[in-house]
Short mmCIF file of C-alpha atoms and ligand atoms in Angstrom, two decimals:
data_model
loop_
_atom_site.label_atom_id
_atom_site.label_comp_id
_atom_site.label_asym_id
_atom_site.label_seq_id
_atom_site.Cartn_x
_atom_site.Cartn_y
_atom_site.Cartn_z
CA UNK A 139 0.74 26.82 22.26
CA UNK A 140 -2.68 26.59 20.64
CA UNK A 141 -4.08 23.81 19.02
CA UNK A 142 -4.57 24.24 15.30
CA UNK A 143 -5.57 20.68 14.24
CA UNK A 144 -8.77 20.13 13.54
CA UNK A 145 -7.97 16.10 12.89
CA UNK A 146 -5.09 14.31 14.22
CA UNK A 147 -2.01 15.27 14.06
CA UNK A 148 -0.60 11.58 14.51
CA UNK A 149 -1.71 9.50 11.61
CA UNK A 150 -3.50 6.61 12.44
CA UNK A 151 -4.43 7.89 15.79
CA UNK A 152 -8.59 8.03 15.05
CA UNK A 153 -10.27 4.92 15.86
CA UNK A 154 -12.61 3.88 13.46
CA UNK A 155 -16.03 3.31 14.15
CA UNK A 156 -16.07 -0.22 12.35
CA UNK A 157 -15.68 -3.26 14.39
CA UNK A 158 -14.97 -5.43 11.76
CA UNK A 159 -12.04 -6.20 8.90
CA UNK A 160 -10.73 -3.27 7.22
CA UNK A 161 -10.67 -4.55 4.39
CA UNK A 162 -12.72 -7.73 3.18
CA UNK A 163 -12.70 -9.18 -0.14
CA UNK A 164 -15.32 -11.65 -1.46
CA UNK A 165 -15.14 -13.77 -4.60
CA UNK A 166 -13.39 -11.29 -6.45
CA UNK A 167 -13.30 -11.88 -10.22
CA UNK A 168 -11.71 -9.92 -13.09
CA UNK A 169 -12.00 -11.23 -16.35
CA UNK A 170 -9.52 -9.74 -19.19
CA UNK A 171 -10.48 -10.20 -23.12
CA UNK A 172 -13.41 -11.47 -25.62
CA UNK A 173 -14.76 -14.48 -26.02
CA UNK A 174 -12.35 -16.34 -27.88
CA UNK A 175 -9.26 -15.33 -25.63
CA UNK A 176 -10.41 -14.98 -21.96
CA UNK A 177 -7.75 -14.33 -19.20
CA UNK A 178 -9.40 -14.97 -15.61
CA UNK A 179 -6.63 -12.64 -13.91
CA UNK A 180 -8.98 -12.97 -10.53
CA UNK A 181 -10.77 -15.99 -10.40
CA UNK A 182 -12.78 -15.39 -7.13
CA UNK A 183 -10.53 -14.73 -4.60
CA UNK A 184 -11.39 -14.14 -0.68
CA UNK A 185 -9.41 -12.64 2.45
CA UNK A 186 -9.54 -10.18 5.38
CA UNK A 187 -6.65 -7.71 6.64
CA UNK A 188 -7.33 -6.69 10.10
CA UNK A 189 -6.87 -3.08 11.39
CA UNK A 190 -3.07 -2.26 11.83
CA UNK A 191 -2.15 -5.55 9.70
CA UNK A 192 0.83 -5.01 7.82
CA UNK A 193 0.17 -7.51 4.75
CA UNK A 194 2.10 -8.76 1.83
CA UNK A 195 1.26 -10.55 -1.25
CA UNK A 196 3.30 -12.54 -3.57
CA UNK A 197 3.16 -14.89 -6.07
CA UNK A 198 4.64 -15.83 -9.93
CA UNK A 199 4.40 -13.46 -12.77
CA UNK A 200 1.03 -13.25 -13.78
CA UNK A 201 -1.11 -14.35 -10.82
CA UNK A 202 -2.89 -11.32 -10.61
CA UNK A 203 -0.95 -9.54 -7.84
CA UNK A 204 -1.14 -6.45 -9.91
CA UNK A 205 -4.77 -6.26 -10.51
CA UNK A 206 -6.06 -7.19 -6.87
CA UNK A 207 -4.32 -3.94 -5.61
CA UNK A 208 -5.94 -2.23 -8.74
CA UNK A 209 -9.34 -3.30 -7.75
CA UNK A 210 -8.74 -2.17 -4.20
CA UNK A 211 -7.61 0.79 -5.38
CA UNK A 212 -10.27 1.45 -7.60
CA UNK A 213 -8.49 1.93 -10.35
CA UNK A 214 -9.35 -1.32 -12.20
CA UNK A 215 -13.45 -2.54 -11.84
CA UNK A 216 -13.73 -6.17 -11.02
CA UNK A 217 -15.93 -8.61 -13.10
CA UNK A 218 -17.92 -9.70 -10.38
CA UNK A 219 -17.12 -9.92 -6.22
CA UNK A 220 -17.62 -7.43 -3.71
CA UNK A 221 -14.66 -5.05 -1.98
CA UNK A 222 -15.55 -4.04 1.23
CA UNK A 223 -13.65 -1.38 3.17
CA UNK A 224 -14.57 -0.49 6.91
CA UNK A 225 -17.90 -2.49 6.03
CA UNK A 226 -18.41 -0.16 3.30
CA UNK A 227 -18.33 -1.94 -0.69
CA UNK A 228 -16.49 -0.11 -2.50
CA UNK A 229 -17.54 -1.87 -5.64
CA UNK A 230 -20.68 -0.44 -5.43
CA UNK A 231 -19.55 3.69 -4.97
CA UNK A 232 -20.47 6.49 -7.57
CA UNK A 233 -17.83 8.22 -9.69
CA UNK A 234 -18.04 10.93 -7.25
CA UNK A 235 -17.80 8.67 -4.14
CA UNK A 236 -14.98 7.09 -5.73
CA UNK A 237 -12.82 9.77 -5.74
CA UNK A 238 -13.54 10.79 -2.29
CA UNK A 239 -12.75 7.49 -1.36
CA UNK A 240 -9.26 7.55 -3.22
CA UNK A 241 -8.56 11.15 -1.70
CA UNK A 242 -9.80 10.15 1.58
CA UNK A 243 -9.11 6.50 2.71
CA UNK A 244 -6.28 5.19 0.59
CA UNK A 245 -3.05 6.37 0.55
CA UNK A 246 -0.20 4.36 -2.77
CA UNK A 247 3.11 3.65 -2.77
CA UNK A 248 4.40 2.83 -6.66
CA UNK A 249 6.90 1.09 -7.15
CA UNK A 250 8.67 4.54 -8.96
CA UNK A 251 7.76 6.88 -6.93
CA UNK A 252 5.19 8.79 -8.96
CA UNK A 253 6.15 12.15 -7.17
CA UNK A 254 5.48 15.44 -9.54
CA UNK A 255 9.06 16.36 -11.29
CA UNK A 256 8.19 20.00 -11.45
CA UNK A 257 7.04 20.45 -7.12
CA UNK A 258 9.54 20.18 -4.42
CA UNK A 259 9.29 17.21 -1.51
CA UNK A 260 7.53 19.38 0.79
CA UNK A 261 4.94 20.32 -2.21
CA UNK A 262 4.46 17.08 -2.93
CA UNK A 263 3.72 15.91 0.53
CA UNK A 264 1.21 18.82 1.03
CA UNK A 265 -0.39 18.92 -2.13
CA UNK A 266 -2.86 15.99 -0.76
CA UNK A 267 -3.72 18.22 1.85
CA UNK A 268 -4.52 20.88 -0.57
CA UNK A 269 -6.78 19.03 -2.94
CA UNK A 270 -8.55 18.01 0.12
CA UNK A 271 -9.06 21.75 0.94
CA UNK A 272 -7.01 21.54 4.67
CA UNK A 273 -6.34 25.13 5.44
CA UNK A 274 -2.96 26.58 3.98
CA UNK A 275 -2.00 27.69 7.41
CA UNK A 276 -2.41 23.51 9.05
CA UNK A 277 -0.37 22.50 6.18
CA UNK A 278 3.02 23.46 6.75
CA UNK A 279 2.99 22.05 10.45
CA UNK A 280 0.77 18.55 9.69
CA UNK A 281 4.00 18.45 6.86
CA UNK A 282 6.88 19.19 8.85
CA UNK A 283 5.73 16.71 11.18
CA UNK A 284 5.08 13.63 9.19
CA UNK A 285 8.62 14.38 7.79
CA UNK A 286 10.18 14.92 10.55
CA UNK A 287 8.38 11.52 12.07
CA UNK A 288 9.68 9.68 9.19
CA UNK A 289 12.68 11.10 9.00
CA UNK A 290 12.75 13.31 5.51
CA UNK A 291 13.07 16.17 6.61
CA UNK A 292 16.23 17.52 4.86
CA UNK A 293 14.75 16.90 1.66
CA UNK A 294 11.74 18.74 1.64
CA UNK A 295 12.97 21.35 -0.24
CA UNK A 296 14.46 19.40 -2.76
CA UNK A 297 12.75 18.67 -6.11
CA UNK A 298 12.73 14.95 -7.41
CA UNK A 299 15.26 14.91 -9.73
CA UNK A 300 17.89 16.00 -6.83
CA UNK A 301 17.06 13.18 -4.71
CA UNK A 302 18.24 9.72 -4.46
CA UNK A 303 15.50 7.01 -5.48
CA UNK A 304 15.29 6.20 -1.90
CA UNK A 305 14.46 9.58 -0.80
CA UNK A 306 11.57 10.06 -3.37
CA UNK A 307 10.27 6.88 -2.04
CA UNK A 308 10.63 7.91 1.34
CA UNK A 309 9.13 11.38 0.08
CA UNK A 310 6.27 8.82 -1.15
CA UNK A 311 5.38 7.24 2.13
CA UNK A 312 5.27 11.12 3.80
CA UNK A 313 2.55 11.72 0.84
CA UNK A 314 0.88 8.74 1.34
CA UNK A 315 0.75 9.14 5.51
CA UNK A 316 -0.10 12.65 5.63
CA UNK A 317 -3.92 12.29 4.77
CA UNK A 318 -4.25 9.28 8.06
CA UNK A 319 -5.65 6.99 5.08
CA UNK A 320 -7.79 4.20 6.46
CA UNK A 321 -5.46 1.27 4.63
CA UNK A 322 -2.08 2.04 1.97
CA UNK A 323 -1.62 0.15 -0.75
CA UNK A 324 2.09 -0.37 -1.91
CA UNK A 325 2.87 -1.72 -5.34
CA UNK A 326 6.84 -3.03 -5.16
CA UNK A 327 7.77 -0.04 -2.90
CA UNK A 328 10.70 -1.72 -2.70
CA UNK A 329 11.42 -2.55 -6.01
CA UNK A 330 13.45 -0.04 -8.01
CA UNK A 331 15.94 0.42 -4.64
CA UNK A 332 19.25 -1.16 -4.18
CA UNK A 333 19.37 -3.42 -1.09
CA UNK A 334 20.45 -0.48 1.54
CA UNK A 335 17.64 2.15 -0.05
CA UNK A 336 15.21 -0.76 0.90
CA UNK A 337 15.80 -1.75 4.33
CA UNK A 338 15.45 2.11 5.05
CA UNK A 339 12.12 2.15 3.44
CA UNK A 340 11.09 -1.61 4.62
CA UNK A 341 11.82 -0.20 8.27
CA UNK A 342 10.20 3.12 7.33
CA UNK A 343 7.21 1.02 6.34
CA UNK A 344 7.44 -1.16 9.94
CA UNK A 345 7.46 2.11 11.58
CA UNK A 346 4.09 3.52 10.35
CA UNK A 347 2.68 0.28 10.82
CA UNK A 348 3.74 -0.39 14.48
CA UNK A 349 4.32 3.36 15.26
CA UNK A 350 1.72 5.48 13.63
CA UNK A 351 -0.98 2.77 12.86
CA UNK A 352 -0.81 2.24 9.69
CA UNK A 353 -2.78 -0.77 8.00
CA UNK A 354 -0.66 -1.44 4.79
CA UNK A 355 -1.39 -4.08 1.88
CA UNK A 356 2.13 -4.39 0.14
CA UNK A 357 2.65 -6.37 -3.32
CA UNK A 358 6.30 -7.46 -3.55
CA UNK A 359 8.52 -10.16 -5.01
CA UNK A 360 11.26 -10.18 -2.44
CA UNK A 361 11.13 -12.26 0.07
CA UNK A 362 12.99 -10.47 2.27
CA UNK A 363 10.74 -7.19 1.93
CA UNK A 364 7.59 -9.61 3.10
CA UNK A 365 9.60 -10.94 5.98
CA UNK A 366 8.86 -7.42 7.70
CA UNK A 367 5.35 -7.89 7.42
CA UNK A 368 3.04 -9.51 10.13
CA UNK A 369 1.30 -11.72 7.16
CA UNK A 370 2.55 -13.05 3.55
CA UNK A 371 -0.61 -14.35 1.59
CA UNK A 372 0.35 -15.91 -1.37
CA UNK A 373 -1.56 -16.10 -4.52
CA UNK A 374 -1.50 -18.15 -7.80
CA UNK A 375 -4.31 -18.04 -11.01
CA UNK A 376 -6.10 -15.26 -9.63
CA UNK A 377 -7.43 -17.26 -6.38
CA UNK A 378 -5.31 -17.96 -2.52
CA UNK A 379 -3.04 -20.46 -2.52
CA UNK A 380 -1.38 -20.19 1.05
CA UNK A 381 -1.32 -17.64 3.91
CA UNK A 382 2.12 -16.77 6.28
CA UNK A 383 2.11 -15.15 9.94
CA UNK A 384 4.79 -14.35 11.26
CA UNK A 385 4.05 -14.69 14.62
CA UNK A 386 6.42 -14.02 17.41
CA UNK A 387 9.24 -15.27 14.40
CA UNK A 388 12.46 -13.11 13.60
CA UNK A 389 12.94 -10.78 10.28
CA UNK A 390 15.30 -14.24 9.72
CA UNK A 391 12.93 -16.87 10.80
CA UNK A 392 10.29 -15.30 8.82
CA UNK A 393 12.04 -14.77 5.59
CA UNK A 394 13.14 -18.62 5.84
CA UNK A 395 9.35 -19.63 5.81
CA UNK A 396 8.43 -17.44 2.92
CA UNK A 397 11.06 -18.93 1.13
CA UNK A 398 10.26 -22.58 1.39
CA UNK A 399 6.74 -21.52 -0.07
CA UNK A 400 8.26 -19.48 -2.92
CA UNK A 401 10.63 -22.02 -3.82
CA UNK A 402 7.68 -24.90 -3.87
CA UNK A 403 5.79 -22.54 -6.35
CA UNK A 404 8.98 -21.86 -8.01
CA UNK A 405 8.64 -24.16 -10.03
CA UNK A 406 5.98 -22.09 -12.52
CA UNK A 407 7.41 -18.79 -10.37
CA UNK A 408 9.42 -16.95 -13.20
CA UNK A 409 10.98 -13.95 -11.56
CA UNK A 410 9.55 -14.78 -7.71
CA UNK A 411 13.14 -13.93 -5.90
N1 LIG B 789 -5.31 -5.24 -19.51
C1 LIG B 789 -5.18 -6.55 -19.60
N2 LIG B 789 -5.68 -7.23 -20.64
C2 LIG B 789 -5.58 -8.57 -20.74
N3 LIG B 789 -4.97 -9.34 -19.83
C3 LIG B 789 -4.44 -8.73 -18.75
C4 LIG B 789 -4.50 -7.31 -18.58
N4 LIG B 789 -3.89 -6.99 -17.41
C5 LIG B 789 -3.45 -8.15 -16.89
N5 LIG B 789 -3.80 -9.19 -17.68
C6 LIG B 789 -3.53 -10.62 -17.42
O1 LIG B 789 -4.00 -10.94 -16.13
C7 LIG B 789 -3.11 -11.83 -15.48
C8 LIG B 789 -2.68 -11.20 -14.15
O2 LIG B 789 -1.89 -10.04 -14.40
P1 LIG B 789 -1.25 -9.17 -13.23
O3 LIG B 789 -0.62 -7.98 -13.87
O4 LIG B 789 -2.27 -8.94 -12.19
O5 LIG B 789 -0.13 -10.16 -12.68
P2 LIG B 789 0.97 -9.94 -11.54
O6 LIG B 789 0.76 -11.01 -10.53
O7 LIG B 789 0.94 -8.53 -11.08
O8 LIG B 789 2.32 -10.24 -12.34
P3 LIG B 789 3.78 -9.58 -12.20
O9 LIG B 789 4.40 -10.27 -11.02
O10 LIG B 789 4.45 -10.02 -13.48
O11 LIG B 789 3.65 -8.11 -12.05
C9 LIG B 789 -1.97 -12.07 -16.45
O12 LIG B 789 -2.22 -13.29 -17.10
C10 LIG B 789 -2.05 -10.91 -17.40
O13 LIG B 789 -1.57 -11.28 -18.68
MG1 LIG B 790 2.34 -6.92 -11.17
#
């Protein structure tokens, strides 16, 4: 058979030239309002991820979950702080380099789905590959494989509204995966499934982490979807409050730990489950 990749055909499977974090993020502020109302939704907060981490964050209503994964994703500026990613700072990038930078090195997971009603699963999946201007004749097999890796391949030719919320999330992660992004970002993938839909897509999730080499930064409220991750840093006012590893502990083990630290910031946590 001849070999019609011209990059990998297992996500993940480059190594990158950078020796350092993946993603670093230094005394990152975002400041909402005017003067006389001023919100500090990121009030200069600092961590790494490692290559091939698999990282949640959680914390109460209003901690600023929402807009760190904005800023990373460059869809939100921060007030002042520095993003970098593979050593490079993003908060720095052109319009231009920005959206090679979204097409290129991020792949998102929303928390509904965000597939395009009117394009079936497969067309949604390759449609990345087409902005990026991959050859129409590497799409259909880089496609076929990713689904058939994680498993969605007999809904491909289904359009969204025929498929069960799990499946378009599932369809989702193929869409995110199928451009090997450097680092995916996941906003409550988890969060609009019923408890069976979400173990799929939690060990979905495990897979391209462990499996296909995924680096993934996942904001969730559930407990239970951060015990499958290797790290649970917690945040509260916009700055770190506490950082989880799981270690060599069990999906149970794990998920006991996260919740003694939810329940001690329960207290202020609102809807923290
Ligand atoms: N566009 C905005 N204008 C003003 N304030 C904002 C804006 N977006 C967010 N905020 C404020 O910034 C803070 C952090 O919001 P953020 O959405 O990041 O929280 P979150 O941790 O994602 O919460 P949740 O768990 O409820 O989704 C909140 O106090 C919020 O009211
Ligand atoms: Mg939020």
């Amino acid at each position: 058979m001849t070999e019609i990749y011209s990059t990998p055909a297992v996500p993940g499977a480059h190594t990158p030239l950078y020796a350092g974090s993946l993603l670093s993020v230094r005394g990152l502020e975002k400041v909402y309002g005017s003067k006389e109302s001023l919100t500090h939704a990121l009030a200069g907060i600092s961590f790494d991820v490692e290559q091939g981490e698999f990282v949640a964050i959680m914390g109460p209503s209003g901690s600023g979950k929402t807009t760190l994964l904005n800023c990373i994703s460059t869809i939100d500026t921060a007030s002042s702080g520095h993003i970098y990613v593979a050593g490079r700072d993003i908060t720095t990038l052109s319009k231009r380099a920005l959206t090679k930078f979204r097409r290129d090195d991020l792949g998102f997971i929303f928390q509904d789905s965000n597939l395009l009603d009117t394009l079936t699963g497969f067309e949604n999946i390759s449609l990345a590959l087409t902005i990026k201007g991959t050859p129409a004749t590497q799409i259909p097999p880089r496609v076929n494989a990713i689904a058939s890796q994680l498993g969605v391949s007999d809904v491909l030719s289904k359009y969204p509204y025929q498929m069960s919320g799990g499946q378009k999330q599932r369809i989702a992660a193929a869409r995110a995966m199928i451009s090997d992004p450097q680092l995916v970002l996941a906003d409550e993938p988890t969060g609009a499934l019923d408890s069976r839909s979400a173990t799929i897509m939690l060990e979905m999730l495990e897979m391209m982490n462990t499996q296909m080499g995924a680096t993934i930064m996942m904001v969730t409220h559930d407990a239970f979807a951060a015990s499958y991750t290797s790290r649970v840093i917690f945040i509260k006012d916009g700055t770190l409050f506490n950082e989880l590893r799981r270690g060599d502990d069990s999906h149970d083990a794990f998920f006991n730990r996260i919740m003694e630290v939810v329940a001690f910031l329960g207290g202020e946590a609102g809807h923290v489950s």
